[in-house]
């Protein structure tokens, strides 16, 4: 985190055990984070309702007396200003059922107690990156672009992570919920770059994220002779009250069926949730074709009754 021009990330740490709070705070402050501490759910909720905009992520203990972690999470999801704040759920119960319950309530990042320092930092970095991407999307979506509403079809070719975000931000302006659309499209396009064009596998990306050098390593791979000219092709078109975005990479495909629904077994990894989150939150439908190097995302542009009527 150090050496960046961006503001220092701030975390809210919530745990009813003082020793756990102390260890978390020590590891995270050493890594360059600012932290605020809460010793129970009520104190955490007071922090969130007073200063929720100041946090980049919440590390939330699941089991606490009084207002427990699941109840705090449910309150956050029901609150318009807090529902997008990433929650890293700390739990001593790592069963698939417990993880699935938390995922359904909105916790996509997990730590099992006792946790390892490197895994803690990797998970927190992933959650903070998600939140900062969401903030960037909001800023991009707020900028008007006259004439875009008249667009019928557009074609793009891109190669870099920055280009992926710019194209996703542009297409998001065509849709009723730009923020959700941009987050989903960015996930799919980045997946096409890193997994499709560069051949980065699940375990390799996990190692990159655990080292904190994911972006640097992706950009270094793109400079290698065998990758430097690879592109992702995107075709976006309006059709029957929907926006269809087709994304094609130059890779050999992947076993996409495994990633359409989020597997609780991957909840403790810093990666592996993007496609399922995009499918659930950003699109009306998501369809991979063939080996998986082509995906079509469908976004509803008109109310369902208008679409059904052919408008």
Short mmCIF file of C-alpha atoms in Angstrom, two decimals:
data_model
loop_
_atom_site.label_atom_id
_atom_site.label_comp_id
_atom_site.label_asym_id
_atom_site.label_seq_id
_atom_site.Cartn_x
_atom_site.Cartn_y
_atom_site.Cartn_z
CA UNK A 1 0.00 0.00 0.00
CA UNK A 2 2.91 2.29 0.55
CA UNK A 3 4.25 4.39 -2.30
CA UNK A 4 0.79 5.02 -3.76
CA UNK A 5 -0.63 8.47 -4.43
CA UNK A 6 -4.06 7.27 -3.38
CA UNK A 7 -5.37 8.07 0.13
CA UNK A 8 -4.42 5.59 2.82
CA UNK A 9 -7.00 2.77 2.96
CA UNK A 10 -9.03 2.73 6.18
CA UNK A 11 -10.50 -0.41 7.76
CA UNK A 12 -13.01 -1.04 10.52
CA UNK A 13 -11.98 -4.03 12.67
CA UNK A 14 -14.75 -5.66 14.70
CA UNK A 15 -14.08 -8.40 17.27
CA UNK A 16 -15.17 -8.98 20.86
CA UNK A 17 -11.80 -10.53 21.75
CA UNK A 18 -9.21 -7.81 22.56
CA UNK A 19 -6.28 -10.05 21.64
CA UNK A 20 -7.68 -10.65 18.15
CA UNK A 21 -8.22 -6.93 17.63
CA UNK A 22 -4.67 -6.22 18.74
CA UNK A 23 -3.16 -8.77 16.33
CA UNK A 24 -5.32 -7.62 13.42
CA UNK A 25 -4.48 -3.98 14.05
CA UNK A 26 -0.75 -4.74 14.30
CA UNK A 27 -0.60 -6.67 11.03
CA UNK A 28 -2.71 -4.18 9.10
CA UNK A 29 -1.08 -0.98 10.34
CA UNK A 30 2.33 -2.46 9.53
CA UNK A 31 1.02 -3.08 6.00
CA UNK A 32 0.05 0.58 5.59
CA UNK A 33 -3.64 0.60 6.53
CA UNK A 34 -5.37 2.98 8.91
CA UNK A 35 -7.68 1.15 11.31
CA UNK A 36 -10.57 1.87 13.65
CA UNK A 37 -11.60 -0.68 16.27
CA UNK A 38 -14.96 -1.88 17.55
CA UNK A 39 -15.36 -4.45 20.31
CA UNK A 40 -18.95 -5.49 19.52
CA UNK A 41 -21.68 -5.22 16.92
CA UNK A 42 -23.35 -2.14 18.38
CA UNK A 43 -20.10 -0.18 18.47
CA UNK A 44 -19.41 -1.28 14.88
CA UNK A 45 -22.85 -0.13 13.76
CA UNK A 46 -22.29 3.25 15.42
CA UNK A 47 -19.02 3.62 13.50
CA UNK A 48 -20.69 2.65 10.22
CA UNK A 49 -23.66 4.98 10.56
CA UNK A 50 -21.40 7.88 11.58
CA UNK A 51 -18.46 7.39 9.24
CA UNK A 52 -19.25 4.59 6.80
CA UNK A 53 -17.97 6.58 3.80
CA UNK A 54 -14.50 6.73 5.33
CA UNK A 55 -13.95 2.96 5.28
CA UNK A 56 -12.63 0.81 2.45
CA UNK A 57 -13.59 -2.51 4.07
CA UNK A 58 -14.89 -4.04 7.32
CA UNK A 59 -13.32 -7.04 9.05
CA UNK A 60 -16.25 -8.47 10.95
CA UNK A 61 -16.25 -11.23 13.56
CA UNK A 62 -19.16 -13.57 12.92
CA UNK A 63 -19.75 -14.75 16.50
CA UNK A 64 -20.19 -11.94 19.06
CA UNK A 65 -22.55 -11.47 22.00
CA UNK A 66 -25.47 -9.12 21.44
CA UNK A 67 -25.48 -7.86 17.86
CA UNK A 68 -23.47 -10.53 16.05
CA UNK A 69 -21.60 -10.30 12.78
CA UNK A 70 -24.37 -11.72 10.61
CA UNK A 71 -26.84 -9.19 12.02
CA UNK A 72 -24.43 -6.30 11.36
CA UNK A 73 -23.94 -7.57 7.81
CA UNK A 74 -27.69 -7.75 7.19
CA UNK A 75 -28.11 -4.18 8.47
CA UNK A 76 -25.34 -3.04 6.12
CA UNK A 77 -26.94 -4.71 3.11
CA UNK A 78 -30.23 -2.96 3.87
CA UNK A 79 -28.53 0.45 4.13
CA UNK A 80 -28.11 2.30 0.78
CA UNK A 81 -24.80 3.91 1.76
CA UNK A 82 -23.28 0.77 3.28
CA UNK A 83 -24.47 -2.05 1.02
CA UNK A 84 -21.45 -1.71 -1.29
CA UNK A 85 -18.83 -1.73 1.48
CA UNK A 86 -16.89 -5.03 1.33
CA UNK A 87 -17.07 -7.22 4.42
CA UNK A 88 -14.37 -9.72 5.34
CA UNK A 89 -16.09 -12.21 7.63
CA UNK A 90 -13.89 -13.69 10.36
CA UNK A 91 -15.12 -17.07 11.48
CA UNK A 92 -13.99 -20.12 13.39
CA UNK A 93 -16.70 -22.06 11.54
CA UNK A 94 -15.55 -22.81 8.01
CA UNK A 95 -18.30 -25.23 7.02
CA UNK A 96 -19.79 -24.81 3.52
CA UNK A 97 -23.22 -24.15 5.07
CA UNK A 98 -21.91 -21.31 7.25
CA UNK A 99 -19.96 -19.82 4.37
CA UNK A 100 -22.95 -20.04 2.02
CA UNK A 101 -25.15 -18.29 4.60
CA UNK A 102 -22.66 -15.44 4.80
CA UNK A 103 -22.31 -15.23 1.02
CA UNK A 104 -26.06 -15.00 0.60
CA UNK A 105 -26.08 -12.18 3.15
CA UNK A 106 -23.37 -10.30 1.22
CA UNK A 107 -19.99 -11.45 2.61
CA UNK A 108 -17.77 -12.57 -0.28
CA UNK A 109 -14.48 -12.50 1.63
CA UNK A 110 -13.66 -14.90 4.45
CA UNK A 111 -10.91 -15.52 7.01
CA UNK A 112 -10.78 -18.59 9.22
CA UNK A 113 -9.46 -18.18 12.75
CA UNK A 114 -6.62 -18.56 13.48
CA UNK A 115 -5.52 -16.79 10.30
CA UNK A 116 -2.12 -16.45 8.62
CA UNK A 117 -0.71 -12.95 8.14
CA UNK A 118 -0.09 -13.34 4.38
CA UNK A 119 -3.61 -14.62 3.76
CA UNK A 120 -5.06 -11.80 5.88
CA UNK A 121 -3.23 -9.19 3.81
CA UNK A 122 -4.17 -10.82 0.50
CA UNK A 123 -7.88 -11.01 1.37
CA UNK A 124 -7.96 -7.44 2.70
CA UNK A 125 -6.12 -6.14 -0.39
CA UNK A 126 -8.68 -7.86 -2.65
CA UNK A 127 -11.60 -6.37 -0.71
CA UNK A 128 -10.09 -2.86 -0.73
CA UNK A 129 -9.36 -3.11 -4.46
CA UNK A 130 -13.01 -4.04 -5.08
CA UNK A 131 -14.21 -1.05 -3.09
CA UNK A 132 -11.87 1.39 -4.81
CA UNK A 133 -12.88 0.06 -8.21
CA UNK A 134 -16.50 0.67 -7.26
CA UNK A 135 -15.70 4.24 -6.28
CA UNK A 136 -13.88 4.79 -9.57
CA UNK A 137 -16.87 3.41 -11.46
CA UNK A 138 -19.22 5.80 -9.68
CA UNK A 139 -17.06 8.76 -10.68
CA UNK A 140 -16.85 7.64 -14.30
CA UNK A 141 -20.59 6.97 -14.50
CA UNK A 142 -21.36 10.45 -13.21
CA UNK A 143 -19.70 12.11 -16.22
CA UNK A 144 -22.21 12.79 -19.02
CA UNK A 145 -21.46 11.83 -22.63
CA UNK A 146 -23.83 13.50 -25.08
CA UNK A 147 -25.09 11.40 -27.98
CA UNK A 148 -24.29 8.00 -26.45
CA UNK A 149 -28.00 7.24 -26.09
CA UNK A 150 -28.24 7.10 -29.90
CA UNK A 151 -25.61 4.38 -30.24
CA UNK A 152 -26.87 1.15 -31.84
CA UNK A 153 -23.69 -0.91 -32.18
CA UNK A 154 -20.06 -0.45 -31.21
CA UNK A 155 -16.88 -2.52 -31.67
CA UNK A 156 -13.71 -2.31 -29.61
CA UNK A 157 -10.31 -3.96 -29.46
CA UNK A 158 -8.22 -3.54 -26.33
CA UNK A 159 -5.24 -5.01 -24.58
CA UNK A 160 -4.62 -3.38 -21.20
CA UNK A 161 -6.31 -3.23 -17.81
CA UNK A 162 -6.79 0.54 -18.09
CA UNK A 163 -8.41 0.15 -21.51
CA UNK A 164 -10.73 -2.49 -20.06
CA UNK A 165 -12.00 -0.09 -17.42
CA UNK A 166 -12.47 2.74 -19.92
CA UNK A 167 -14.51 0.63 -22.33
CA UNK A 168 -16.60 -0.80 -19.51
CA UNK A 169 -17.26 2.71 -18.19
CA UNK A 170 -18.36 3.87 -21.63
CA UNK A 171 -20.77 0.95 -22.10
CA UNK A 172 -22.13 1.37 -18.59
CA UNK A 173 -23.46 4.79 -19.58
CA UNK A 174 -25.93 3.05 -21.89
CA UNK A 175 -27.61 1.19 -19.03
CA UNK A 176 -30.02 2.09 -16.21
CA UNK A 177 -27.55 1.00 -13.47
CA UNK A 178 -24.12 2.11 -14.74
CA UNK A 179 -22.21 1.19 -11.60
CA UNK A 180 -23.36 -2.42 -11.53
CA UNK A 181 -22.90 -2.79 -15.29
CA UNK A 182 -19.36 -1.40 -15.25
CA UNK A 183 -18.28 -3.61 -12.37
CA UNK A 184 -19.58 -6.70 -14.14
CA UNK A 185 -18.14 -5.82 -17.56
CA UNK A 186 -14.78 -4.91 -16.05
CA UNK A 187 -14.64 -8.31 -14.39
CA UNK A 188 -15.38 -10.14 -17.66
CA UNK A 189 -12.94 -8.09 -19.74
CA UNK A 190 -10.13 -8.40 -17.20
CA UNK A 191 -10.81 -12.14 -17.08
CA UNK A 192 -10.44 -12.22 -20.87
CA UNK A 193 -7.10 -10.42 -20.61
CA UNK A 194 -5.52 -12.31 -17.74
CA UNK A 195 -6.93 -15.83 -18.12
CA UNK A 196 -7.67 -15.78 -21.86
CA UNK A 197 -4.89 -13.84 -23.56
CA UNK A 198 -2.17 -14.29 -20.92
CA UNK A 199 -3.04 -17.82 -19.78
CA UNK A 200 -2.91 -16.97 -16.06
CA UNK A 201 -4.49 -19.84 -14.12
CA UNK A 202 -6.42 -19.80 -10.85
CA UNK A 203 -3.47 -20.80 -8.65
CA UNK A 204 -1.13 -18.38 -10.42
CA UNK A 205 -3.49 -15.45 -9.90
CA UNK A 206 -3.96 -16.43 -6.26
CA UNK A 207 -0.18 -16.29 -5.78
CA UNK A 208 -0.02 -12.89 -7.52
CA UNK A 209 -2.70 -11.46 -5.24
CA UNK A 210 -1.11 -12.92 -2.12
CA UNK A 211 2.15 -11.20 -3.09
CA UNK A 212 0.34 -7.88 -3.61
CA UNK A 213 1.78 -7.60 -7.15
CA UNK A 214 -1.12 -8.78 -9.31
CA UNK A 215 -1.31 -5.67 -11.50
CA UNK A 216 2.46 -5.35 -11.90
CA UNK A 217 2.81 -8.99 -12.91
CA UNK A 218 -0.10 -8.81 -15.38
CA UNK A 219 1.41 -5.73 -17.03
CA UNK A 220 4.83 -7.43 -17.18
CA UNK A 221 3.30 -10.47 -18.90
CA UNK A 222 1.68 -8.21 -21.47
CA UNK A 223 5.11 -6.94 -22.51
CA UNK A 224 6.40 -10.40 -23.38
CA UNK A 225 6.76 -10.97 -27.15
CA UNK A 226 4.19 -13.78 -27.28
CA UNK A 227 1.53 -11.57 -25.65
CA UNK A 228 2.26 -8.02 -26.73
CA UNK A 229 -0.10 -8.03 -29.74
CA UNK A 230 -2.99 -9.96 -28.19
CA UNK A 231 -6.31 -8.19 -28.02
CA UNK A 232 -9.78 -8.65 -26.56
CA UNK A 233 -12.58 -7.99 -29.04
CA UNK A 234 -15.86 -6.51 -27.82
CA UNK A 235 -19.08 -6.00 -29.74
CA UNK A 236 -21.94 -4.13 -28.04
CA UNK A 237 -25.35 -3.76 -29.62
CA UNK A 238 -28.90 -2.82 -28.68
CA UNK A 239 -31.52 -5.46 -29.31
CA UNK A 240 -35.14 -5.69 -28.15
CA UNK A 241 -34.75 -3.42 -25.15
CA UNK A 242 -31.46 -5.02 -24.09
CA UNK A 243 -27.75 -4.31 -24.41
CA UNK A 244 -25.80 -7.39 -25.56
CA UNK A 245 -22.05 -7.26 -24.98
CA UNK A 246 -19.98 -10.01 -26.61
CA UNK A 247 -16.41 -10.38 -25.30
CA UNK A 248 -13.90 -12.60 -27.14
CA UNK A 249 -10.29 -13.33 -26.19
CA UNK A 250 -7.51 -15.19 -28.00
CA UNK A 251 -7.14 -17.96 -25.44
CA UNK A 252 -8.07 -21.64 -25.46
CA UNK A 253 -11.03 -21.19 -23.11
CA UNK A 254 -11.54 -22.51 -19.59
CA UNK A 255 -13.94 -24.59 -17.50
CA UNK A 256 -16.39 -21.74 -17.06
CA UNK A 257 -19.15 -23.88 -15.52
CA UNK A 258 -17.16 -24.02 -12.25
CA UNK A 259 -17.30 -20.24 -11.85
CA UNK A 260 -20.89 -19.32 -12.73
CA UNK A 261 -21.93 -20.03 -9.12
CA UNK A 262 -19.63 -19.14 -6.25
CA UNK A 263 -18.28 -22.22 -4.51
CA UNK A 264 -17.95 -21.83 -0.72
CA UNK A 265 -14.66 -23.75 -1.02
CA UNK A 266 -13.19 -20.66 -2.73
CA UNK A 267 -14.49 -18.19 -0.13
CA UNK A 268 -11.14 -18.14 1.67
CA UNK A 269 -9.15 -17.30 -1.50
CA UNK A 270 -8.59 -13.70 -2.65
CA UNK A 271 -9.85 -14.58 -6.16
CA UNK A 272 -12.43 -16.79 -7.84
CA UNK A 273 -15.64 -14.86 -7.10
CA UNK A 274 -15.72 -12.29 -9.91
CA UNK A 275 -17.73 -14.12 -12.58
CA UNK A 276 -20.39 -15.34 -10.17
CA UNK A 277 -20.73 -11.86 -8.62
CA UNK A 278 -21.02 -10.27 -12.07
CA UNK A 279 -23.63 -12.80 -13.12
CA UNK A 280 -25.71 -12.26 -9.99
CA UNK A 281 -25.40 -8.48 -9.64
CA UNK A 282 -24.76 -6.96 -13.06
CA UNK A 283 -26.55 -8.86 -15.82
CA UNK A 284 -29.91 -10.27 -16.83
CA UNK A 285 -28.02 -13.26 -18.21
CA UNK A 286 -24.47 -14.44 -18.85
CA UNK A 287 -23.70 -17.07 -21.49
CA UNK A 288 -20.32 -18.58 -22.36
CA UNK A 289 -19.90 -20.16 -25.78
CA UNK A 290 -17.78 -23.06 -26.96
CA UNK A 291 -14.61 -23.57 -24.94
CA UNK A 292 -15.24 -20.37 -22.98
CA UNK A 293 -13.23 -17.75 -24.86
CA UNK A 294 -16.47 -15.99 -25.89
CA UNK A 295 -19.03 -14.69 -23.40
CA UNK A 296 -22.21 -12.68 -23.98
CA UNK A 297 -23.57 -10.49 -21.20
CA UNK A 298 -27.15 -9.24 -21.48
CA UNK A 299 -28.31 -6.10 -19.67
CA UNK A 300 -31.95 -5.07 -19.56
CA UNK A 301 -32.43 -1.50 -20.82
CA UNK A 302 -36.21 -1.20 -20.65
CA UNK A 303 -38.80 -2.32 -18.10
CA UNK A 304 -39.74 -6.01 -18.58
CA UNK A 305 -43.26 -5.18 -19.77
CA UNK A 306 -41.83 -2.99 -22.55
CA UNK A 307 -39.33 -5.65 -23.57
CA UNK A 308 -42.10 -8.27 -23.66
CA UNK A 309 -44.10 -5.95 -25.88
CA UNK A 310 -41.25 -5.61 -28.34
CA UNK A 311 -40.44 -1.97 -27.65
#
